[in-house]
mmCIF file of C-alpha atoms in Angstrom:
data_model
loop_
_atom_site.group_PDB
_atom_site.id
_atom_site.type_symbol
_atom_site.label_atom_id
_atom_site.label_comp_id
_atom_site.label_asym_id
_atom_site.label_seq_id
_atom_site.Cartn_x
_atom_site.Cartn_y
_atom_site.Cartn_z
ATOM 1 C CA UNK A 2 11.930 -7.709 21.914
ATOM 2 C CA UNK A 3 12.320 -4.277 20.754
ATOM 3 C CA UNK A 4 13.069 -3.062 17.166
ATOM 4 C CA UNK A 5 13.729 -0.201 15.076
ATOM 5 C CA UNK A 6 13.516 0.534 11.288
ATOM 6 C CA UNK A 7 12.892 3.567 8.751
ATOM 7 C CA UNK A 8 10.928 3.763 5.932
ATOM 8 C CA UNK A 9 12.141 5.148 3.079
ATOM 9 C CA UNK A 10 9.685 6.522 0.331
ATOM 10 C CA UNK A 11 7.790 6.205 3.284
ATOM 11 C CA UNK A 12 4.348 7.916 1.322
ATOM 12 C CA UNK A 13 1.776 8.134 4.194
ATOM 13 C CA UNK A 14 2.700 5.146 5.745
ATOM 14 C CA UNK A 15 0.579 2.738 5.516
ATOM 15 C CA UNK A 16 3.708 0.102 5.654
ATOM 16 C CA UNK A 17 4.853 2.049 8.664
ATOM 17 C CA UNK A 18 1.453 1.498 10.357
ATOM 18 C CA UNK A 19 1.670 -2.486 10.137
ATOM 19 C CA UNK A 20 4.989 -2.340 10.881
ATOM 20 C CA UNK A 21 4.273 -0.890 14.388
ATOM 21 C CA UNK A 22 1.327 -2.880 14.651
ATOM 22 C CA UNK A 23 3.749 -5.866 14.422
ATOM 23 C CA UNK A 24 5.527 -4.544 17.297
ATOM 24 C CA UNK A 25 8.187 -2.402 15.394
ATOM 25 C CA UNK A 26 8.568 1.255 16.226
ATOM 26 C CA UNK A 27 9.532 3.852 12.922
ATOM 27 C CA UNK A 28 12.362 5.969 13.927
ATOM 28 C CA UNK A 29 12.407 7.924 10.168
ATOM 29 C CA UNK A 30 11.464 8.697 7.292
ATOM 30 C CA UNK A 31 11.494 9.853 4.014
ATOM 31 C CA UNK A 32 8.903 11.566 1.415
ATOM 32 C CA UNK A 33 9.112 13.429 -1.533
ATOM 33 C CA UNK A 34 5.794 15.758 -1.197
ATOM 34 C CA UNK A 35 5.952 17.704 1.930
ATOM 35 C CA UNK A 36 1.641 17.192 3.137
ATOM 36 C CA UNK A 37 2.291 13.635 2.323
ATOM 37 C CA UNK A 38 5.641 13.817 5.099
ATOM 38 C CA UNK A 39 3.273 15.467 7.266
ATOM 39 C CA UNK A 40 0.554 12.852 7.513
ATOM 40 C CA UNK A 41 3.098 10.328 8.225
ATOM 41 C CA UNK A 42 4.758 12.334 11.047
ATOM 42 C CA UNK A 43 1.471 12.775 12.800
ATOM 43 C CA UNK A 44 0.420 9.004 12.581
ATOM 44 C CA UNK A 45 3.840 8.044 13.589
ATOM 45 C CA UNK A 46 4.569 9.729 17.068
ATOM 46 C CA UNK A 47 8.108 8.816 17.156
ATOM 47 C CA UNK A 48 9.101 9.144 13.939
ATOM 48 C CA UNK A 49 11.710 11.894 12.490
ATOM 49 C CA UNK A 50 9.706 11.850 9.103
ATOM 50 C CA UNK A 51 11.475 14.394 6.366
ATOM 51 C CA UNK A 52 10.409 15.924 3.097
ATOM 52 C CA UNK A 53 12.622 15.777 0.273
ATOM 53 C CA UNK A 54 14.437 14.171 -2.629
ATOM 54 C CA UNK A 55 16.450 10.533 -1.440
ATOM 55 C CA UNK A 56 18.852 11.345 -4.090
ATOM 56 C CA UNK A 57 20.001 14.904 -2.385
ATOM 57 C CA UNK A 58 19.693 13.348 1.602
ATOM 58 C CA UNK A 59 22.857 11.294 2.351
ATOM 59 C CA UNK A 60 22.472 8.580 4.812
ATOM 60 C CA UNK A 61 24.691 10.224 6.711
ATOM 61 C CA UNK A 62 23.124 13.165 7.470
ATOM 62 C CA UNK A 63 19.790 11.267 7.727
ATOM 63 C CA UNK A 64 21.719 9.165 10.598
ATOM 64 C CA UNK A 65 22.082 12.554 11.805
ATOM 65 C CA UNK A 66 18.572 13.415 11.896
ATOM 66 C CA UNK A 67 16.938 10.530 13.607
ATOM 67 C CA UNK A 68 19.937 10.295 16.107
ATOM 68 C CA UNK A 69 21.529 7.364 15.159
ATOM 69 C CA UNK A 70 23.384 4.906 12.574
ATOM 70 C CA UNK A 71 21.828 1.655 14.278
ATOM 71 C CA UNK A 72 18.946 0.624 12.121
ATOM 72 C CA UNK A 73 17.115 -2.783 12.431
ATOM 73 C CA UNK A 74 15.263 -2.958 9.393
ATOM 74 C CA UNK A 75 14.515 -0.901 6.523
ATOM 75 C CA UNK A 76 11.201 -1.049 4.451
ATOM 76 C CA UNK A 77 10.488 0.968 1.545
ATOM 77 C CA UNK A 78 8.827 1.179 -2.430
ATOM 78 C CA UNK A 79 11.062 3.104 -4.576
ATOM 79 C CA UNK A 80 8.220 4.433 -6.822
ATOM 80 C CA UNK A 81 8.896 3.422 -10.417
ATOM 81 C CA UNK A 82 5.849 4.499 -12.347
ATOM 82 C CA UNK A 83 6.851 2.954 -15.461
ATOM 83 C CA UNK A 84 6.307 -0.430 -13.955
ATOM 84 C CA UNK A 85 2.831 0.070 -13.925
ATOM 85 C CA UNK A 86 0.221 0.102 -16.775
ATOM 86 C CA UNK A 87 -1.241 2.944 -15.912
ATOM 87 C CA UNK A 88 2.043 4.954 -15.066
ATOM 88 C CA UNK A 89 3.854 3.594 -18.244
ATOM 89 C CA UNK A 90 1.074 4.624 -20.445
ATOM 90 C CA UNK A 91 0.715 7.911 -19.176
ATOM 91 C CA UNK A 92 4.361 8.605 -19.110
ATOM 92 C CA UNK A 93 4.687 7.952 -22.988
ATOM 93 C CA UNK A 94 1.644 10.420 -23.504
ATOM 94 C CA UNK A 95 3.109 13.121 -21.617
ATOM 95 C CA UNK A 96 7.005 12.491 -22.574
ATOM 96 C CA UNK A 97 7.028 11.349 -25.655
ATOM 97 C CA UNK A 98 10.046 8.996 -25.055
ATOM 98 C CA UNK A 99 10.748 5.544 -23.730
ATOM 99 C CA UNK A 100 10.034 5.088 -20.023
ATOM 100 C CA UNK A 101 13.595 2.998 -19.808
ATOM 101 C CA UNK A 102 14.685 6.049 -19.747
ATOM 102 C CA UNK A 103 12.559 7.712 -17.081
ATOM 103 C CA UNK A 104 15.979 8.260 -14.069
ATOM 104 C CA UNK A 105 12.550 6.845 -11.610
ATOM 105 C CA UNK A 106 13.237 3.420 -12.566
ATOM 106 C CA UNK A 107 16.486 3.870 -10.687
ATOM 107 C CA UNK A 108 15.511 4.938 -7.268
ATOM 108 C CA UNK A 109 16.008 1.178 -5.640
ATOM 109 C CA UNK A 110 19.388 2.151 -6.363
ATOM 110 C CA UNK A 111 19.616 5.233 -3.957
ATOM 111 C CA UNK A 112 17.334 2.772 -1.018
ATOM 112 C CA UNK A 113 20.467 0.079 -1.725
ATOM 113 C CA UNK A 114 22.944 3.084 -0.445
ATOM 114 C CA UNK A 115 21.147 3.590 2.884
ATOM 115 C CA UNK A 116 21.218 -0.330 3.085
ATOM 116 C CA UNK A 117 24.690 0.082 2.415
ATOM 117 C CA UNK A 118 25.253 2.217 5.080
ATOM 118 C CA UNK A 119 23.094 1.386 7.751
ATOM 119 C CA UNK A 120 23.715 -2.333 7.142
ATOM 120 C CA UNK A 121 20.139 -3.416 8.769
ATOM 121 C CA UNK A 122 19.789 -7.220 9.596
ATOM 122 C CA UNK A 123 16.930 -7.162 7.244
ATOM 123 C CA UNK A 124 15.392 -4.949 4.552
ATOM 124 C CA UNK A 125 12.043 -5.483 2.424
ATOM 125 C CA UNK A 126 11.891 -3.361 -1.420
ATOM 126 C CA UNK A 127 8.386 -3.102 -2.285
ATOM 127 C CA UNK A 128 6.818 -2.991 -5.465
ATOM 128 C CA UNK A 129 4.470 -3.847 -8.239
ATOM 129 C CA UNK A 130 4.667 -7.290 -9.372
ATOM 130 C CA UNK A 131 5.884 -5.797 -12.933
ATOM 131 C CA UNK A 132 8.778 -4.805 -11.139
ATOM 132 C CA UNK A 133 10.407 -8.255 -11.505
ATOM 133 C CA UNK A 134 9.580 -8.637 -15.678
ATOM 134 C CA UNK A 135 9.470 -5.416 -16.643
ATOM 135 C CA UNK A 136 12.289 -5.021 -19.497
ATOM 136 C CA UNK A 137 12.855 -8.577 -19.402
ATOM 137 C CA UNK A 138 13.671 -8.647 -15.893
ATOM 138 C CA UNK A 139 16.968 -6.265 -16.687
ATOM 139 C CA UNK A 140 16.163 -3.667 -13.505
ATOM 140 C CA UNK A 141 15.049 -6.676 -11.458
ATOM 141 C CA UNK A 142 18.183 -8.895 -11.978
ATOM 142 C CA UNK A 143 20.433 -5.358 -11.667
ATOM 143 C CA UNK A 144 18.875 -4.424 -8.044
ATOM 144 C CA UNK A 145 19.325 -8.455 -6.805
ATOM 145 C CA UNK A 146 22.728 -8.138 -8.038
ATOM 146 C CA UNK A 147 23.327 -4.891 -6.491
ATOM 147 C CA UNK A 148 22.245 -6.191 -3.116
ATOM 148 C CA UNK A 149 23.937 -9.578 -3.117
ATOM 149 C CA UNK A 150 26.859 -7.276 -4.018
ATOM 150 C CA UNK A 151 27.023 -5.251 -0.950
ATOM 151 C CA UNK A 152 30.246 -5.732 1.217
ATOM 152 C CA UNK A 153 31.652 -7.995 -1.338
ATOM 153 C CA UNK A 154 35.361 -7.775 -1.440
ATOM 154 C CA UNK A 155 38.294 -10.599 -2.186
ATOM 155 C CA UNK A 156 37.985 -12.334 0.987
ATOM 156 C CA UNK A 157 34.028 -11.761 1.643
ATOM 157 C CA UNK A 158 31.385 -13.027 -0.771
ATOM 158 C CA UNK A 159 28.816 -9.991 0.386
ATOM 159 C CA UNK A 160 26.839 -9.746 3.544
ATOM 160 C CA UNK A 161 23.222 -10.153 2.405
ATOM 161 C CA UNK A 162 21.163 -12.361 0.258
ATOM 162 C CA UNK A 163 18.105 -12.255 -1.393
ATOM 163 C CA UNK A 164 14.971 -14.768 0.078
ATOM 164 C CA UNK A 165 14.289 -16.317 -2.821
ATOM 165 C CA UNK A 166 11.806 -17.163 -4.707
ATOM 166 C CA UNK A 167 11.179 -13.167 -4.597
ATOM 167 C CA UNK A 168 7.153 -13.121 -3.633
ATOM 168 C CA UNK A 169 4.087 -11.500 -4.659
ATOM 169 C CA UNK A 170 1.445 -11.101 -1.973
ATOM 170 C CA UNK A 171 -2.159 -10.512 -2.462
ATOM 171 C CA UNK A 172 -3.606 -8.476 -0.058
ATOM 172 C CA UNK A 173 -7.075 -9.612 0.027
ATOM 173 C CA UNK A 174 -5.051 -13.363 1.326
ATOM 174 C CA UNK A 175 -4.463 -11.366 4.433
ATOM 175 C CA UNK A 176 -7.431 -9.345 5.702
ATOM 176 C CA UNK A 177 -7.554 -6.736 3.757
ATOM 177 C CA UNK A 178 -10.935 -6.419 1.738
ATOM 178 C CA UNK A 179 -9.260 -5.717 -2.001
ATOM 179 C CA UNK A 180 -7.564 -7.476 -4.363
ATOM 180 C CA UNK A 181 -3.951 -5.687 -4.441
ATOM 181 C CA UNK A 182 -0.822 -7.321 -5.372
ATOM 182 C CA UNK A 183 2.703 -5.972 -4.511
ATOM 183 C CA UNK A 184 5.860 -7.465 -4.627
ATOM 184 C CA UNK A 185 7.720 -7.862 -1.460
ATOM 185 C CA UNK A 186 11.135 -8.667 -2.117
ATOM 186 C CA UNK A 187 13.216 -9.667 1.078
ATOM 187 C CA UNK A 188 16.874 -9.530 1.937
ATOM 188 C CA UNK A 189 18.752 -10.214 4.946
ATOM 189 C CA UNK A 190 22.205 -10.642 6.202
ATOM 190 C CA UNK A 191 23.680 -14.310 6.086
ATOM 191 C CA UNK A 192 23.167 -15.700 9.494
ATOM 192 C CA UNK A 193 21.892 -18.943 8.587
ATOM 193 C CA UNK A 194 18.552 -18.163 9.089
ATOM 194 C CA UNK A 195 16.524 -17.888 6.564
ATOM 195 C CA UNK A 196 13.019 -15.512 6.829
ATOM 196 C CA UNK A 197 9.969 -17.007 5.658
ATOM 197 C CA UNK A 198 7.039 -14.891 3.982
ATOM 198 C CA UNK A 199 3.500 -15.061 5.865
ATOM 199 C CA UNK A 200 1.452 -17.682 5.808
ATOM 200 C CA UNK A 201 -2.167 -16.720 4.153
ATOM 201 C CA UNK A 202 -5.160 -16.262 6.570
ATOM 202 C CA UNK A 203 -8.211 -15.413 4.096
ATOM 203 C CA UNK A 204 -9.342 -17.436 0.836
ATOM 204 C CA UNK A 205 -11.057 -15.297 -1.551
ATOM 205 C CA UNK A 206 -10.517 -17.250 -5.279
ATOM 206 C CA UNK A 207 -9.162 -20.427 -4.447
ATOM 207 C CA UNK A 208 -10.561 -23.746 -5.030
ATOM 208 C CA UNK A 209 -8.583 -25.218 -2.702
ATOM 209 C CA UNK A 210 -11.447 -26.971 -0.447
ATOM 210 C CA UNK A 211 -8.917 -27.199 2.332
ATOM 211 C CA UNK A 212 -8.221 -23.410 2.310
ATOM 212 C CA UNK A 213 -12.169 -22.742 2.710
ATOM 213 C CA UNK A 214 -12.024 -25.540 5.342
ATOM 214 C CA UNK A 215 -9.037 -23.679 7.445
ATOM 215 C CA UNK A 216 -8.595 -19.691 6.927
ATOM 216 C CA UNK A 217 -11.626 -17.043 7.013
ATOM 217 C CA UNK A 218 -13.574 -15.738 3.736
ATOM 218 C CA UNK A 219 -12.225 -12.492 2.500
ATOM 219 C CA UNK A 220 -13.327 -9.381 3.566
ATOM 220 C CA UNK A 221 -15.887 -8.043 1.615
ATOM 221 C CA UNK A 222 -16.612 -4.114 1.076
ATOM 222 C CA UNK A 223 -19.751 -4.188 3.014
ATOM 223 C CA UNK A 224 -18.095 -5.540 6.114
ATOM 224 C CA UNK A 225 -15.661 -3.045 5.789
ATOM 225 C CA UNK A 226 -17.552 0.014 5.090
ATOM 226 C CA UNK A 227 -21.206 -0.497 6.460
ATOM 227 C CA UNK A 228 -20.313 1.579 9.815
ATOM 228 C CA UNK A 229 -18.867 4.396 8.694
ATOM 229 C CA UNK A 230 -21.380 7.973 8.211
ATOM 230 C CA UNK A 231 -23.945 8.362 6.019
ATOM 231 C CA UNK A 232 -23.233 11.039 3.983
ATOM 232 C CA UNK A 233 -23.863 12.730 0.748
ATOM 233 C CA UNK A 234 -21.260 14.003 -2.250
ATOM 234 C CA UNK A 235 -21.725 17.627 -0.769
ATOM 235 C CA UNK A 236 -20.613 16.585 2.833
ATOM 236 C CA UNK A 237 -18.169 18.787 4.252
ATOM 237 C CA UNK A 238 -18.046 18.169 7.581
ATOM 238 C CA UNK A 239 -14.784 17.141 8.458
ATOM 239 C CA UNK A 240 -15.381 15.218 12.006
ATOM 240 C CA UNK A 241 -18.896 13.174 12.190
ATOM 241 C CA UNK A 242 -19.851 9.904 14.435
ATOM 242 C CA UNK A 243 -20.610 6.628 13.016
ATOM 243 C CA UNK A 244 -23.773 5.327 11.598
ATOM 244 C CA UNK A 245 -23.403 2.345 13.564
ATOM 245 C CA UNK A 246 -22.643 1.210 16.970
ATOM 246 C CA UNK A 247 -23.727 -2.468 17.569
ATOM 247 C CA UNK A 248 -23.555 -5.600 15.875
ATOM 248 C CA UNK A 249 -20.342 -4.482 14.557
ATOM 249 C CA UNK A 250 -17.887 -7.153 12.796
ATOM 250 C CA UNK A 251 -14.632 -8.166 13.693
ATOM 251 C CA UNK A 252 -13.044 -5.774 10.907
ATOM 252 C CA UNK A 253 -15.242 -2.785 12.049
ATOM 253 C CA UNK A 254 -13.949 -3.379 15.445
ATOM 254 C CA UNK A 255 -10.741 -3.638 14.458
ATOM 255 C CA UNK A 256 -10.608 -0.519 12.659
ATOM 256 C CA UNK A 257 -11.968 1.874 15.364
ATOM 257 C CA UNK A 258 -10.211 -0.329 17.797
ATOM 258 C CA UNK A 259 -7.688 3.027 18.861
ATOM 259 C CA UNK A 260 -9.803 5.494 17.838
ATOM 260 C CA UNK A 261 -10.830 7.078 21.144
ATOM 261 C CA UNK A 262 -12.412 10.341 19.753
ATOM 262 C CA UNK A 263 -15.007 7.863 18.570
ATOM 263 C CA UNK A 264 -15.697 10.597 15.845
ATOM 264 C CA UNK A 265 -14.905 9.584 11.811
ATOM 265 C CA UNK A 266 -12.246 11.673 10.034
ATOM 266 C CA UNK A 267 -11.653 12.303 6.231
ATOM 267 C CA UNK A 268 -15.000 10.785 5.675
ATOM 268 C CA UNK A 269 -15.954 13.118 2.812
ATOM 269 C CA UNK A 270 -15.727 12.245 -1.308
ATOM 270 C CA UNK A 271 -15.706 14.174 -4.360
ATOM 271 C CA UNK A 272 -19.025 16.215 -6.038
ATOM 272 C CA UNK A 273 -19.843 14.279 -8.819
ATOM 273 C CA UNK A 274 -21.510 16.270 -11.723
ATOM 274 C CA UNK A 275 -25.181 16.018 -12.803
ATOM 275 C CA UNK A 276 -24.591 14.133 -16.052
ATOM 276 C CA UNK A 277 -22.204 11.329 -13.439
ATOM 277 C CA UNK A 278 -25.195 10.684 -11.103
ATOM 278 C CA UNK A 279 -27.686 10.295 -13.706
ATOM 279 C CA UNK A 280 -25.410 7.397 -15.476
ATOM 280 C CA UNK A 281 -24.529 6.023 -11.674
ATOM 281 C CA UNK A 282 -28.361 5.736 -11.336
ATOM 282 C CA UNK A 283 -28.294 2.816 -14.118
ATOM 283 C CA UNK A 284 -25.158 1.033 -13.218
ATOM 284 C CA UNK A 285 -26.247 -2.441 -11.274
ATOM 285 C CA UNK A 286 -23.008 -3.558 -8.745
ATOM 286 C CA UNK A 287 -20.209 -5.102 -10.861
ATOM 287 C CA UNK A 288 -21.093 -3.009 -14.115
ATOM 288 C CA UNK A 289 -18.960 -1.131 -15.742
ATOM 289 C CA UNK A 290 -18.998 1.566 -18.419
ATOM 290 C CA UNK A 291 -19.129 -0.558 -21.312
ATOM 291 C CA UNK A 292 -22.111 -2.813 -19.470
ATOM 292 C CA UNK A 293 -24.460 0.419 -20.311
ATOM 293 C CA UNK A 294 -27.190 0.824 -22.902
ATOM 294 C CA UNK A 295 -25.548 3.309 -25.718
ATOM 295 C CA UNK A 296 -28.357 6.165 -24.540
ATOM 296 C CA UNK A 297 -26.902 5.884 -21.547
ATOM 297 C CA UNK A 298 -23.197 6.342 -21.849
ATOM 298 C CA UNK A 299 -23.910 8.916 -24.649
ATOM 299 C CA UNK A 300 -24.737 11.223 -20.909
ATOM 300 C CA UNK A 301 -21.620 10.645 -20.005
ATOM 301 C CA UNK A 302 -19.493 10.218 -23.413
ATOM 302 C CA UNK A 303 -16.104 8.883 -23.639
ATOM 303 C CA UNK A 304 -13.528 7.521 -25.848
ATOM 304 C CA UNK A 305 -14.949 3.868 -25.913
ATOM 305 C CA UNK A 306 -12.232 1.830 -27.521
ATOM 306 C CA UNK A 307 -9.903 3.532 -24.501
ATOM 307 C CA UNK A 308 -12.189 3.931 -21.468
ATOM 308 C CA UNK A 309 -14.461 0.695 -21.308
ATOM 309 C CA UNK A 310 -14.413 0.656 -17.757
ATOM 310 C CA UNK A 311 -14.013 4.686 -17.104
ATOM 311 C CA UNK A 312 -16.693 3.847 -14.634
ATOM 312 C CA UNK A 313 -17.595 0.982 -12.263
ATOM 313 C CA UNK A 314 -19.871 0.580 -9.701
ATOM 314 C CA UNK A 315 -17.944 -1.392 -6.726
ATOM 315 C CA UNK A 316 -19.774 -5.121 -5.336
ATOM 316 C CA UNK A 317 -20.731 -5.001 -1.649
ATOM 317 C CA UNK A 318 -20.746 -8.394 -1.325
ATOM 318 C CA UNK A 319 -17.082 -8.707 -2.527
ATOM 319 C CA UNK A 320 -13.913 -7.386 -1.499
ATOM 320 C CA UNK A 321 -13.020 -4.354 -3.762
ATOM 321 C CA UNK A 322 -10.604 -4.549 -7.097
ATOM 322 C CA UNK A 323 -7.399 -2.219 -6.199
ATOM 323 C CA UNK A 324 -7.355 1.039 -5.124
ATOM 324 C CA UNK A 325 -4.765 3.008 -7.003
ATOM 325 C CA UNK A 326 -3.562 6.776 -6.482
ATOM 326 C CA UNK A 327 -5.803 8.063 -9.853
ATOM 327 C CA UNK A 328 -9.242 7.623 -7.373
ATOM 328 C CA UNK A 329 -7.827 11.197 -6.736
ATOM 329 C CA UNK A 330 -8.752 12.531 -10.221
ATOM 330 C CA UNK A 331 -12.419 11.880 -9.986
ATOM 331 C CA UNK A 332 -13.272 8.464 -8.403
ATOM 332 C CA UNK A 333 -15.582 7.381 -11.426
ATOM 333 C CA UNK A 334 -13.902 3.539 -10.834
ATOM 334 C CA UNK A 335 -15.231 3.153 -7.634
ATOM 335 C CA UNK A 336 -19.034 3.829 -7.165
ATOM 336 C CA UNK A 337 -20.632 3.410 -4.194
ATOM 337 C CA UNK A 338 -22.392 0.052 -4.587
ATOM 338 C CA UNK A 339 -25.564 1.384 -3.330
ATOM 339 C CA UNK A 340 -25.537 5.370 -3.406
ATOM 340 C CA UNK A 341 -25.383 7.861 -6.634
ATOM 341 C CA UNK A 342 -21.921 8.667 -4.874
ATOM 342 C CA UNK A 343 -18.168 7.982 -5.121
ATOM 343 C CA UNK A 344 -16.414 6.210 -2.272
ATOM 344 C CA UNK A 345 -15.104 8.791 0.189
ATOM 345 C CA UNK A 346 -11.420 9.242 1.202
ATOM 346 C CA UNK A 347 -12.550 7.159 4.500
ATOM 347 C CA UNK A 348 -14.145 4.378 2.497
ATOM 348 C CA UNK A 349 -11.350 4.348 0.471
ATOM 349 C CA UNK A 350 -8.927 4.158 3.611
ATOM 350 C CA UNK A 351 -10.736 1.428 5.694
ATOM 351 C CA UNK A 352 -10.750 -0.996 1.796
ATOM 352 C CA UNK A 353 -6.957 -0.366 2.093
ATOM 353 C CA UNK A 354 -7.551 -1.188 6.180
ATOM 354 C CA UNK A 355 -6.031 1.786 7.376
ATOM 355 C CA UNK A 356 -7.810 2.422 10.746
ATOM 356 C CA UNK A 357 -9.527 4.879 11.882
ATOM 357 C CA UNK A 358 -7.455 6.930 13.853
ATOM 358 C CA UNK A 359 -5.491 7.330 10.986
ATOM 359 C CA UNK A 360 -5.716 10.908 10.023
ATOM 360 C CA UNK A 361 -4.630 12.038 6.384
ATOM 361 C CA UNK A 362 -3.404 15.504 6.129
ATOM 362 C CA UNK A 363 -3.902 17.724 3.242
ATOM 363 C CA UNK A 364 -7.113 18.478 0.447
ATOM 364 C CA UNK A 365 -8.968 15.784 -0.966
ATOM 365 C CA UNK A 366 -7.006 15.076 -3.915
ATOM 366 C CA UNK A 367 -4.078 14.604 -1.695
ATOM 367 C CA UNK A 368 -5.570 12.749 1.015
ATOM 368 C CA UNK A 369 -6.943 10.152 -2.003
ATOM 369 C CA UNK A 370 -3.840 9.757 -3.784
ATOM 370 C CA UNK A 371 -1.937 8.973 0.123
ATOM 371 C CA UNK A 372 -4.288 6.051 0.129
ATOM 372 C CA UNK A 373 -4.287 4.931 -3.234
ATOM 373 C CA UNK A 374 -0.355 5.087 -2.907
ATOM 374 C CA UNK A 375 -0.366 3.062 0.340
ATOM 375 C CA UNK A 376 0.468 -0.548 1.683
ATOM 376 C CA UNK A 377 -2.444 -1.904 3.201
ATOM 377 C CA UNK A 378 -1.284 -1.839 6.800
ATOM 378 C CA UNK A 379 -2.472 -5.044 7.636
ATOM 379 C CA UNK A 380 -0.358 -6.464 4.522
ATOM 380 C CA UNK A 381 2.198 -4.676 6.074
ATOM 381 C CA UNK A 382 1.216 -6.014 9.408
ATOM 382 C CA UNK A 383 1.815 -9.528 8.473
ATOM 383 C CA UNK A 384 5.307 -8.765 6.815
ATOM 384 C CA UNK A 385 6.733 -7.229 9.612
ATOM 385 C CA UNK A 386 4.800 -10.451 12.682
ATOM 386 C CA UNK A 387 7.158 -12.294 9.368
ATOM 387 C CA UNK A 388 9.960 -9.935 10.177
ATOM 388 C CA UNK A 389 10.021 -10.060 13.940
ATOM 389 C CA UNK A 390 10.044 -13.508 13.753
ATOM 390 C CA UNK A 391 12.740 -13.692 12.424
ATOM 391 C CA UNK A 392 14.999 -11.265 14.264
ATOM 392 C CA UNK A 393 13.506 -13.351 17.312
ATOM 393 C CA UNK A 394 15.382 -16.327 15.361
ATOM 394 C CA UNK A 395 18.188 -14.698 14.529
ATOM 395 C CA UNK A 396 18.534 -13.813 18.789
ATOM 396 C CA UNK A 397 17.600 -17.115 19.852
ATOM 397 C CA UNK A 398 20.556 -18.751 17.255
ATOM 398 C CA UNK A 399 22.497 -16.268 18.701
ATOM 399 C CA UNK A 400 22.768 -16.758 22.686
ATOM 400 C CA UNK A 401 22.114 -20.232 22.249
ATOM 401 C CA UNK A 402 26.320 -20.017 20.050
ATOM 402 C CA UNK A 403 27.040 -18.017 23.224
ATOM 403 C CA UNK A 404 26.033 -20.743 25.893
#
């Protein structure tokens, strides 16, 4: 079966990439920032990706752009920065206003306008886990209520139902070398068929012995990046060959599978100042800033009541902690496991499960932010396979009824 989808608030396209890997075709995307939209367009050849504010783009206009009003699936993560801990604190410090008043909290309403217009079979809203509980669940409950009211009339109870309970999925359990939790709200038409969330494929921090025996081990940082080109932090060559081409592990083979050029792009990192490098040299894998002796911390002093984990060195034989957009600022929370530098854009992309043929457009900070804001493609693929199975079950049930 062939199914299409559109990606609202698409970013660079991690979720889109995962859906395409699961067998879907991306026919359209909307992204606010132009350089990020260019990345999505470059990596999703059949997508009519546009740059603009969704609040100013009526769904009818978007239907003209993509050339159809038939959409099987809608995906997207309406940005709600006040739901994340870091975003909430930053907004408070910059604006001085209660974050509850931030208009971006309700961008999901614009997403639902597209759902109401296109009436897809199924759609997914992804966000940080706090989307469910923030403001005592007020916005989450409002979203669910609005979803269930789409198409509601005196004679109809509404078109859509939310698959409950809404689940929070950890990317590390789906083959991503990173612990990253995302809320996945899935809603679909009331057709008597229920969506099934993807089953866990990898184990990491669970004590369940059955899982340990039946699932694969979580992918580590070492497994994810050890074949990438050897670089220094002043490396500025845009494309260079792999440092290792034999005895590759399964994850490395997967990341390199469609890279026809045999060269690696975006494998550059920020230049750290000399004081930072001196501190890096004192850090063991797993060390945080406050683990260091005071005399070492004095080399690169920070507010110690606020920035206790300002620097963190990654552990090679474990999955990484969550890669966030702040990696675009200085990368100090992502110090390479064995080298005195921070992660490169490509290393961060590998940890996010972006394949090596996925190229990021923009300056260095742009590309880091694109990686940090993305849904890991392998997590998107896991959701995509479940959506594909759901749609096929609908088709099968419909055909049975016809017969």
